[in-house]
CSV table of C-alpha atoms in Angstrom, one decimal:
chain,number,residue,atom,x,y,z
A,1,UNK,CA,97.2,94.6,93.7
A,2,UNK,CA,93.3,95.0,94.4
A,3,UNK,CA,91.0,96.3,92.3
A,4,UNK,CA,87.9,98.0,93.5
A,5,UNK,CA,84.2,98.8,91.8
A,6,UNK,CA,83.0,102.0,92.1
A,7,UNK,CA,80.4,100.7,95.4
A,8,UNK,CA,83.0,98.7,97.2
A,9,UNK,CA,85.2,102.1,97.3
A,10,UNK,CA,82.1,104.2,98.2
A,11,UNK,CA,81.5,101.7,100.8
A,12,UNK,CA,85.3,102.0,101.9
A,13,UNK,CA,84.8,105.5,102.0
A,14,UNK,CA,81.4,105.5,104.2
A,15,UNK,CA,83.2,103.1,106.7
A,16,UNK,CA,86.2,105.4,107.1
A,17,UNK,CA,83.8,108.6,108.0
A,18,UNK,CA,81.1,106.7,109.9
A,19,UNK,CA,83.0,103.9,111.7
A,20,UNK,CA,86.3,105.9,112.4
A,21,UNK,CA,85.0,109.3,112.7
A,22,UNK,CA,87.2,110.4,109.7
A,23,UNK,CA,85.7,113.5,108.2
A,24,UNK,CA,84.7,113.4,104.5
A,25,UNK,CA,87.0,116.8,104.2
A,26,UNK,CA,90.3,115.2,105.5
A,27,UNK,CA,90.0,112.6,102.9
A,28,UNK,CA,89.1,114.8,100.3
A,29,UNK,CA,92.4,117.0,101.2
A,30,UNK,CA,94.7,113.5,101.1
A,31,UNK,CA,93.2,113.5,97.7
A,32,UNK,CA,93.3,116.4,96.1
A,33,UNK,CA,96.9,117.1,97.9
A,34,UNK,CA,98.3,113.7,96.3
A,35,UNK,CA,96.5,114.3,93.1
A,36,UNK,CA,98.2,118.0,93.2
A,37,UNK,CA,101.8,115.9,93.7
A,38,UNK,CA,101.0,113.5,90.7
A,39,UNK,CA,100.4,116.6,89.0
A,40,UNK,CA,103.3,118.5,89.4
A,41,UNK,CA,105.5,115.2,88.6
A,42,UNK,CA,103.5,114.9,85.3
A,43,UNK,CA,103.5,118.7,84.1
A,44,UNK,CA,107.3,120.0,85.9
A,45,UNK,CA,106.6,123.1,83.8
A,46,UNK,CA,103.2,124.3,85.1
A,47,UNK,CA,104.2,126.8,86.8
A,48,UNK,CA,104.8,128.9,83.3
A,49,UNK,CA,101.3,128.0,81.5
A,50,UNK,CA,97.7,128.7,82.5
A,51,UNK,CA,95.5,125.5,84.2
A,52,UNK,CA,91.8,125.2,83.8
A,53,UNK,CA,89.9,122.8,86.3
A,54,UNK,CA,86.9,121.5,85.1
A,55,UNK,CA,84.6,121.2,87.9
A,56,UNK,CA,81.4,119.4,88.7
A,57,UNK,CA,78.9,120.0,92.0
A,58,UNK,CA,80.1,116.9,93.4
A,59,UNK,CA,83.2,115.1,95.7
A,60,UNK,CA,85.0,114.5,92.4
A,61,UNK,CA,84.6,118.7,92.0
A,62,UNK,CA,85.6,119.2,95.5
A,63,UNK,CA,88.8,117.1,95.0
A,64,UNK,CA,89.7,119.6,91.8
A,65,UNK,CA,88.8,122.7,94.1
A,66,UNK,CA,91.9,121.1,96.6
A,67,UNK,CA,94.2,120.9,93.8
A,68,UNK,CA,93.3,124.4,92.0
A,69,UNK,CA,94.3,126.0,95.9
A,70,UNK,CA,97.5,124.0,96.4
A,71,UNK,CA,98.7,124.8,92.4
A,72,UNK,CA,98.1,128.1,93.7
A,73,UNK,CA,100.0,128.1,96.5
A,74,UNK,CA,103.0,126.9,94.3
A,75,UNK,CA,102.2,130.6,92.2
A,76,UNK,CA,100.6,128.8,89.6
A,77,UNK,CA,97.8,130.0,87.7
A,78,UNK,CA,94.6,128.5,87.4
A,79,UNK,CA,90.9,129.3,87.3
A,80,UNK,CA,87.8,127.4,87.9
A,81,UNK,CA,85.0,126.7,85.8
A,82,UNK,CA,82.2,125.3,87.8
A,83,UNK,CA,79.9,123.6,85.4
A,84,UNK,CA,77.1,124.3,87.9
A,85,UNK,CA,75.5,127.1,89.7
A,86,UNK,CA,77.4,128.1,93.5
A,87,UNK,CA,74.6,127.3,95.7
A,88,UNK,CA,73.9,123.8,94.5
A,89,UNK,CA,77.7,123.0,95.8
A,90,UNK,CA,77.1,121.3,99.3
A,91,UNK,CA,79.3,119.0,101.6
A,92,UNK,CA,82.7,118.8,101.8
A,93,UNK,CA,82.5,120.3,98.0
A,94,UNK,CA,81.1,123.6,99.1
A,95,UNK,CA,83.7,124.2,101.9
A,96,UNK,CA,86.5,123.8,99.6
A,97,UNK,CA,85.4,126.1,97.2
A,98,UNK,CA,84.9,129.2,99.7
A,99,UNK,CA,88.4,128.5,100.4
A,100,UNK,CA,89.0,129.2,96.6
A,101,UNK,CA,87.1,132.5,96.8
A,102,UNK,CA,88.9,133.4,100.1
A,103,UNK,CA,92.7,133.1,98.2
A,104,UNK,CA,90.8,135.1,95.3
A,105,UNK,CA,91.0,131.8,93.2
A,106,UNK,CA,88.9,132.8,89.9
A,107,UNK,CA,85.8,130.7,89.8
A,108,UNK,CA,83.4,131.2,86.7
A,109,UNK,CA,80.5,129.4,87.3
A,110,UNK,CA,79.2,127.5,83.7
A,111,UNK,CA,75.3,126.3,85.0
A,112,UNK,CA,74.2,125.9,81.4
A,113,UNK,CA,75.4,125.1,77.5
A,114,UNK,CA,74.4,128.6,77.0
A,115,UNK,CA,77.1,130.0,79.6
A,116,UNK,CA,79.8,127.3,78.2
A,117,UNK,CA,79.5,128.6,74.8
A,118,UNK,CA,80.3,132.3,76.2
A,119,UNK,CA,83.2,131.1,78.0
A,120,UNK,CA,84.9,128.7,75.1
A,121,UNK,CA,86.9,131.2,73.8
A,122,UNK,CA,88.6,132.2,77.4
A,123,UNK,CA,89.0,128.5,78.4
A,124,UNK,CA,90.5,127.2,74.6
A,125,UNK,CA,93.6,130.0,76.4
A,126,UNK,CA,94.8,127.0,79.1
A,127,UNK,CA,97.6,125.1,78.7
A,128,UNK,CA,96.7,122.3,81.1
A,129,UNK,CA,93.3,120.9,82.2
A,130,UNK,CA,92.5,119.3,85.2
A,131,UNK,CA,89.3,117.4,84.6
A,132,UNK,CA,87.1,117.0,87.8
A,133,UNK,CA,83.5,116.5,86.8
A,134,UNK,CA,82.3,113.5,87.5
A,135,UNK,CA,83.9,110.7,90.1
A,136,UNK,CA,83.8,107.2,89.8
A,137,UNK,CA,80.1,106.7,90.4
A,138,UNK,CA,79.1,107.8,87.3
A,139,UNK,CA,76.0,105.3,86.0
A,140,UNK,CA,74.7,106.8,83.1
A,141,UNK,CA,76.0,108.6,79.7
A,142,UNK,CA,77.0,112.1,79.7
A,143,UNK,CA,74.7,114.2,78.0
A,144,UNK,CA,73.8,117.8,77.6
A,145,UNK,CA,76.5,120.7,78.5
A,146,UNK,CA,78.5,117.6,79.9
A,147,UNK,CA,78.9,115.6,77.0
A,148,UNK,CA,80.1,119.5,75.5
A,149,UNK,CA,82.3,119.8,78.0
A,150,UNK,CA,84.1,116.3,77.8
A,151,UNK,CA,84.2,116.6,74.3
A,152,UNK,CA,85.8,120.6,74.2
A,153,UNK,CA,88.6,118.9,76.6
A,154,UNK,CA,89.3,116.3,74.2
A,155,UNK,CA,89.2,118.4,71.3
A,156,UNK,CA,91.5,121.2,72.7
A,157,UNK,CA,94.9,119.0,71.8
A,158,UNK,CA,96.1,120.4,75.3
A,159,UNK,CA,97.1,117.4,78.1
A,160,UNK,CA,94.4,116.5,80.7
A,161,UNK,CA,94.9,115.5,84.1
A,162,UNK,CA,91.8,113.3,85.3
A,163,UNK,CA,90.8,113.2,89.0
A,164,UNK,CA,89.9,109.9,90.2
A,165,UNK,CA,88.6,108.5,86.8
A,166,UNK,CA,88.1,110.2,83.0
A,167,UNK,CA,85.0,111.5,83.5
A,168,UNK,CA,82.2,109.7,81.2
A,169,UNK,CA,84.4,106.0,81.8
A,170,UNK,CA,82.5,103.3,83.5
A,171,UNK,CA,84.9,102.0,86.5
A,172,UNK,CA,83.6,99.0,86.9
A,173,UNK,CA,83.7,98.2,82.8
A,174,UNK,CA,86.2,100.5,81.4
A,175,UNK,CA,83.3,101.2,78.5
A,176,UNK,CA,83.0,105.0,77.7
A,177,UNK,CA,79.6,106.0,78.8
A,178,UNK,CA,78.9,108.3,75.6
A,179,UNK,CA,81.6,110.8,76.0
A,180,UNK,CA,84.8,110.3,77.8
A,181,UNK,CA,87.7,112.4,78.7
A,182,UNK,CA,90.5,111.1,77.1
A,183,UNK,CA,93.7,111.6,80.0
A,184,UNK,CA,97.2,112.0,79.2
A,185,UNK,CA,97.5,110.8,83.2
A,186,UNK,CA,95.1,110.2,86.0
A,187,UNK,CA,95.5,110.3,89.7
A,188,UNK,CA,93.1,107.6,91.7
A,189,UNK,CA,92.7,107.1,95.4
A,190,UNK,CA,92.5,104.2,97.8
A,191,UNK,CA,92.8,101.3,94.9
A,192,UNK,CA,92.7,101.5,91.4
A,193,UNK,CA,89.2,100.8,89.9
A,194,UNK,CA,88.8,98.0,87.3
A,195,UNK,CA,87.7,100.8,84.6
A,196,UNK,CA,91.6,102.1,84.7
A,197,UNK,CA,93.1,98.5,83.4
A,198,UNK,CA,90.3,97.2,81.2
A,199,UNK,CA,90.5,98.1,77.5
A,200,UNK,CA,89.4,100.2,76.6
A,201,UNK,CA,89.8,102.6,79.6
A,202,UNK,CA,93.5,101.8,80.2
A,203,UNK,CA,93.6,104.2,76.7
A,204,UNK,CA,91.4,106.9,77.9
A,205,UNK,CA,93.4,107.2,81.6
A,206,UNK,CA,96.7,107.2,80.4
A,207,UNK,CA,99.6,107.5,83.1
A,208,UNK,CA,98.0,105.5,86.2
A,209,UNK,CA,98.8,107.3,90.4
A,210,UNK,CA,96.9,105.7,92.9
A,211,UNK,CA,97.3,108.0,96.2
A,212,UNK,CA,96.9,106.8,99.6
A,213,UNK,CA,94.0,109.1,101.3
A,214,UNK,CA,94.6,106.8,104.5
A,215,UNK,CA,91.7,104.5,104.5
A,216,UNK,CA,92.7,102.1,107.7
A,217,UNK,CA,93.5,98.0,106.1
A,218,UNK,CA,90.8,96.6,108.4
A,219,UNK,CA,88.6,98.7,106.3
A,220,UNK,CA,89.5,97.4,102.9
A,221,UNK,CA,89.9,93.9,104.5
A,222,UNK,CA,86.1,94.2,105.8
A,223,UNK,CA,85.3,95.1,102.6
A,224,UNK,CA,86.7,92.3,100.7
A,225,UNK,CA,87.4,93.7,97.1
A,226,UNK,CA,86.9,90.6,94.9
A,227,UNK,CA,89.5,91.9,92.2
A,228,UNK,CA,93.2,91.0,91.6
A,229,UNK,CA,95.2,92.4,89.1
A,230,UNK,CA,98.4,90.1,88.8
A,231,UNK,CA,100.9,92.8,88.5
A,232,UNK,CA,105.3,92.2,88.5
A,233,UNK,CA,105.3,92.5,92.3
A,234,UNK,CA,103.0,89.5,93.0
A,235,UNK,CA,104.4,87.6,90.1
A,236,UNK,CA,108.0,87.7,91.4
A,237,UNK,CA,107.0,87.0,95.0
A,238,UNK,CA,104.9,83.7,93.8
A,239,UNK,CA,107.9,82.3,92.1
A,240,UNK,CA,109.9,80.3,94.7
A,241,UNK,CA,113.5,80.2,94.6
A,242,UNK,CA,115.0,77.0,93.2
A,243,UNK,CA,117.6,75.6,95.0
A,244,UNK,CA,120.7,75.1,93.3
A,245,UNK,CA,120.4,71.4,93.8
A,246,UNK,CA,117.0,71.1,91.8
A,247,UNK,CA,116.4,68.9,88.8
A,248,UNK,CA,114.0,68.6,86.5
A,249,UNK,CA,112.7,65.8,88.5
A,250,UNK,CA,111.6,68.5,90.7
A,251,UNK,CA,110.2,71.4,89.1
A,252,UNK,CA,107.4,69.5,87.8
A,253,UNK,CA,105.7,67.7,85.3
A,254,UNK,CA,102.8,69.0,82.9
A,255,UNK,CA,100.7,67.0,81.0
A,256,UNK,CA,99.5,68.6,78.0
A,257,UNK,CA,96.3,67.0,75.9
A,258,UNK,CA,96.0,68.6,72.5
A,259,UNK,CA,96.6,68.4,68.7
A,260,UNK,CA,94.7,66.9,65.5
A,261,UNK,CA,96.2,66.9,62.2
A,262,UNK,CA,96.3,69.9,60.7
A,263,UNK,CA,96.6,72.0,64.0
A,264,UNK,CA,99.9,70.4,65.5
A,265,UNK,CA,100.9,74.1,66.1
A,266,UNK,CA,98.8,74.7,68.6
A,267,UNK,CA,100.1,71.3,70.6
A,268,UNK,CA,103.6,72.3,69.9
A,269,UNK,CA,103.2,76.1,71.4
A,270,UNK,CA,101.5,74.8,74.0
A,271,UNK,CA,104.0,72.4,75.0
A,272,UNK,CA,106.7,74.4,74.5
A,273,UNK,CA,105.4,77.2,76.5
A,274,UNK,CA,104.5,74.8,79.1
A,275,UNK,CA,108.9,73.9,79.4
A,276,UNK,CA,109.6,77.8,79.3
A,277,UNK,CA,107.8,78.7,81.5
A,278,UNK,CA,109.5,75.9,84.2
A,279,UNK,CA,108.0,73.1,84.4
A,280,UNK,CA,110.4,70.0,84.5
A,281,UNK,CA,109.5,67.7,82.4
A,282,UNK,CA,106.3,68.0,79.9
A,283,UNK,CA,104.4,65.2,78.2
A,284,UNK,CA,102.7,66.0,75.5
A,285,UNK,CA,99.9,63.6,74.1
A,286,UNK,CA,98.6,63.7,70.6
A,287,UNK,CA,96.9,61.8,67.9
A,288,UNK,CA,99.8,58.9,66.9
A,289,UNK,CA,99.7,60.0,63.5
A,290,UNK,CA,101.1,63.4,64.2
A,291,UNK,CA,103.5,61.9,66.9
A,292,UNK,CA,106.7,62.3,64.5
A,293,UNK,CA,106.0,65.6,63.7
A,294,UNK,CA,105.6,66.6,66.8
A,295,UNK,CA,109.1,65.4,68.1
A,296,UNK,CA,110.8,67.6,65.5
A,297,UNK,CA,108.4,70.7,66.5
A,298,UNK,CA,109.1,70.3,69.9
A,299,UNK,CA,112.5,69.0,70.9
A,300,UNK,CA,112.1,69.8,74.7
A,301,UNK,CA,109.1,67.8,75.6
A,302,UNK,CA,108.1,64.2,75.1
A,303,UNK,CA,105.6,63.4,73.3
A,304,UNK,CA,102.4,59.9,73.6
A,305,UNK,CA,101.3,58.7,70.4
A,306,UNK,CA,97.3,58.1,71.1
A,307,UNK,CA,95.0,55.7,69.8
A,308,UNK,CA,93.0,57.8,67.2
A,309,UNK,CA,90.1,57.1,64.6
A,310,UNK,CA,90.9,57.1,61.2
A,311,UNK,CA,90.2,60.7,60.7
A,312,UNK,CA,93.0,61.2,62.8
A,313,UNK,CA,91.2,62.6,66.2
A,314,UNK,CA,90.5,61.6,69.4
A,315,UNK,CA,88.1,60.0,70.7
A,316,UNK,CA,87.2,57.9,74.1
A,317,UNK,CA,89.6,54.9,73.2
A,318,UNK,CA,92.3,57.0,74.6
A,319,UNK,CA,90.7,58.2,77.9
A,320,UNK,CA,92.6,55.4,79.7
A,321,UNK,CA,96.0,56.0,78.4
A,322,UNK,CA,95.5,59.2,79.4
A,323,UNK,CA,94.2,58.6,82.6
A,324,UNK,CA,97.4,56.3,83.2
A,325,UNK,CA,99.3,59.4,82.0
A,326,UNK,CA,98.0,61.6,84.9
A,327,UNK,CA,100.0,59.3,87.5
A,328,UNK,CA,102.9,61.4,88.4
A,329,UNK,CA,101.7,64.7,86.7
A,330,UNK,CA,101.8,68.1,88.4
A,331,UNK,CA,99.4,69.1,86.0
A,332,UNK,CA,97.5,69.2,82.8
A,333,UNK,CA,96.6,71.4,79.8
A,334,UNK,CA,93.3,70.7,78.1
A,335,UNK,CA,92.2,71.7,74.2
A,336,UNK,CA,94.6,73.5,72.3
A,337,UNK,CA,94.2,72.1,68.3
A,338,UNK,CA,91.8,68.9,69.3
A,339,UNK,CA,88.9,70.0,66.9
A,340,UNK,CA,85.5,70.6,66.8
A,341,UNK,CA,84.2,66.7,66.3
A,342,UNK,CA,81.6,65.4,68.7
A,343,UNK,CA,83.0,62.0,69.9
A,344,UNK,CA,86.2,64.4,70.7
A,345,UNK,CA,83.8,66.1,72.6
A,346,UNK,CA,82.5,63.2,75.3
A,347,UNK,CA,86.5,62.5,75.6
A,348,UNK,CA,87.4,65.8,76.8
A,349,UNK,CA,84.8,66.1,78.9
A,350,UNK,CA,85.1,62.9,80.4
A,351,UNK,CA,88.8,63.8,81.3
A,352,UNK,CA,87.2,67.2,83.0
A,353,UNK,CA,84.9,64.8,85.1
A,354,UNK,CA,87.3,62.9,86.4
A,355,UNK,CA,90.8,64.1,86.0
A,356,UNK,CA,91.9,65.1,90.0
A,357,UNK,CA,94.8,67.6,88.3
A,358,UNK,CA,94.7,70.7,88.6
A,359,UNK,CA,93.4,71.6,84.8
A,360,UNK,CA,93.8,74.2,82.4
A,361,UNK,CA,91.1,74.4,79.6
A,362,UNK,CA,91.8,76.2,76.5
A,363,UNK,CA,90.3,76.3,72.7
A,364,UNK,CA,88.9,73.5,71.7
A,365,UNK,CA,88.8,71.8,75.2
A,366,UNK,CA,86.0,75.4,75.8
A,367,UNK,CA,84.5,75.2,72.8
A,368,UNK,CA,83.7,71.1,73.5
A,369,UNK,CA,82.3,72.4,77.2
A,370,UNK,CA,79.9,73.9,75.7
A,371,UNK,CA,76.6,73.2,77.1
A,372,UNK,CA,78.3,71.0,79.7
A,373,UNK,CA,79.3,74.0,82.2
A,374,UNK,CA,77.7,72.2,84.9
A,375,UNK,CA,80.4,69.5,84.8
A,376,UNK,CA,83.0,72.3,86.7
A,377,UNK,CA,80.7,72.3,89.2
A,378,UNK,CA,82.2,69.2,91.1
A,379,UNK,CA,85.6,69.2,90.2
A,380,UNK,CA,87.8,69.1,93.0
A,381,UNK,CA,91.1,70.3,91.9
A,382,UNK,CA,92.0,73.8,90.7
A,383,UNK,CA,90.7,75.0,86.8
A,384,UNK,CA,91.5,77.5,85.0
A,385,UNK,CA,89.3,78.9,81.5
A,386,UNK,CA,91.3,81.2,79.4
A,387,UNK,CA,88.4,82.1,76.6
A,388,UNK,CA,88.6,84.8,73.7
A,389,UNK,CA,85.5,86.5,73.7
A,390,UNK,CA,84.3,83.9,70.7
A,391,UNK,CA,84.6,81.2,73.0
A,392,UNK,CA,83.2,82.6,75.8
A,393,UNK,CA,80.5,83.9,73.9
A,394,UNK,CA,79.4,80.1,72.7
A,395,UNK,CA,79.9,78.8,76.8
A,396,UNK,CA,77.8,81.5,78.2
A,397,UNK,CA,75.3,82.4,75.5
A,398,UNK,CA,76.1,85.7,75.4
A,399,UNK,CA,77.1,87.9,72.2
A,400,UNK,CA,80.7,88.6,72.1
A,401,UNK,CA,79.3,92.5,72.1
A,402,UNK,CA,78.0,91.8,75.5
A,403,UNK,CA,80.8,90.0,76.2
A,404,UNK,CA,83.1,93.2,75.7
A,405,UNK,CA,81.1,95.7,77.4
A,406,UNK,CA,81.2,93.9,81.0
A,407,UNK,CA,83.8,91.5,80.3
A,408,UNK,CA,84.9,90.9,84.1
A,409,UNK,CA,81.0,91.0,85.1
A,410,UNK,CA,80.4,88.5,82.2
A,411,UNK,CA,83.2,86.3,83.8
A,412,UNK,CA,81.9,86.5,87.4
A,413,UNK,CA,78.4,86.1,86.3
């Protein structure tokens, strides 16, 4: 499943008006008429409470104006408040809400904190709030009557119902920007936005819709989202059906590099994920003095007792074992428990200069990269990194706070 930043959708959404002569209204009615669907699958008893939409100027406000008509057309009630003045509504925004005034939808207008704090008491009656005030383009905290009005839906204890994205979340980050609606459910359209699966915006968006507003796949293709999200569908479509004549001779063979004494767990786990998860056959190479406890820790796999120095690590005196290893190998794992020492260090990244298997690179095996990046540069087969924010914090030079505010930009980057 793609994931989209908050400018590739824009630009999907420019394309679709300009290119295919879609008007900006049609897809705001896809939107708002799926959103009103999610709605109604989320709440089945809405028709007997009061709904409140919280309404900004903009397209995200013109979506919620879409929902508050069809909700009314189901005889629900619901009421407006437009936390801006009428005539600065334009676009496809403003035509919607003359519809609400022509079905004599109530539509309070709230321009000011001044005018929210005369209406708290009236709006504190809902049962349901649909939170449409700012979309996903949203660069900058919430502040003023904004910020009062994303914090009075959170403190209310009633559910919210986000349009698009929790307005004050940061699609492209998941970081709050200041205050953030936190959504019992949220209906998105075209893709979901990275902000909805990264912590911690998966929290504030709750139950994720994503509803098709009919934005044509040569569009999306064109515009190349650069985001994946490996969800069950993919997963069970990129697992190939073994034939029932298949061996473990041909289901292949990892090669797994890891261990020093006192961290033989890590080698073990390793390994012994590397068999559940179906590989064949897995060799597991270690420091030789913690060879015999590794056959006891991990029955399935076989182990290669290494040349070591007398503290018990590894060093270059076992790159060519190891490289004699890789004959025959589907694949290798890289770091797990090898330590911190520096003559570990010019072994492991020896094996990343030269090694032609595709290669994993975990723990210790980032940790001994550091400052040595460059050396991924021309590696021909596939690697993978899989760093906590500590570890990619010391490979990047980054603080593991900047790390966690951007943390897919950070990996990009």
């Amino acid at each position: 499943m793609y994931l989209v930043t908050a400018d590739e959708m824009r630009r999907m959404d420019g394309e679709t008006i300009h290119s295919l002569g879609v008007p900006g209204r049609v897809l705001m009615e896809c939107a708002g008429w799926g959103a009103t669907r999610f709605f109604l699958e989320c709440f089945p008893g809405a028709e007997t409470g009061h709904v409140g939409v919280m309404a900004g100027r903009g397209n995200n406000g013109g979506d919620g104006f879409v929902m508050a008509r069809r909700l009314h057309e189901r005889g629900i009630r619901v009421t407006v408040y437009l936390l801006s003045e009428r005539a600065r509504v334009g676009g496809d925004a403003e035509a919607n809400l003359k519809l609400l005034d022509a079905l004599d939808i109530p539509v309070v207008e709230v321009p000011d904190a001044a005018a929210f704090q005369s209406h708290r008491v009236a709006m504190a009656h809902h049962g349901i709030w649909i939170d449409a005030i700012f979309g996903t383009g949203l660069n900058a905290e919430a502040r003023g009557f904004f910020r009062e009005a994303i914090e009075f839906l959170n403190e209310t204890g009633r559910p919210v119902f986000a349009v698009d994205i929790p307005s004050g979340l940061n699609s492209d980050t998941g970081q709050p920007m200041g205050a953030c609606v936190r959504a019992a459910a949220t209906a998105t359209f075209g893709w979901p936005k990275i902000g909805h699966l990264t912590q911690p915006g998966a929290d504030y968006t709750g139950r994720l819709e994503v509803v098709d507003i009919g934005i044509p796949g040569r569009i999306s293709a064109a515009i190349a989202p650069r985001q994946f999200l490996l969800d069950e569908k993919w997963i069970k479509g990129s697992l190939k059906a073994r034939p029932s004549s298949a061996h473990k001779g041909a289901t292949g063979h990892v090669l797994v590099v890891a261990g020093a004494p006192g961290k033989s767990g890590a080698a073990a786990m390793t390994a012994i994920s590397a068999a559940r998860a179906g590989a064949g056959l897995v060799t597991l190479a270690i420091p030789g003095s913690i060879n015999s406890v590794m056959e006891t820790l991990a029955l399935e796999v076989m182990t290669h007792p290494l040349p070591e120095t007398g503290a018990g690590i590894l060093d270059e005196t076992a790159f060519q074992q190891i490289a004699d290893l890789t004959n025959g190998k589907t694949c290798m794992a890289l770091g797990p428990g090898l330590g911190a020492a520096a003559r570990t260090g010019a072994l492991v990244r020896r094996i990343i200069a030269t090694c032609n298997l595709p290669l994993v690179i975990d723990a210790d095996g980032l940790n001994l990269l550091t400052g040595h990046t460059d050396l991924l540069k021309n590696r021909s087969a596939s690697t993978i990194l899989t760093p906590h924010p500590g570890e990619m914090s010391r490979l990047c030079g980054l603080s593991v706070a900047e790390i966690q505010k951007d943390r897919i930009g950070v990996a990009r980057a």
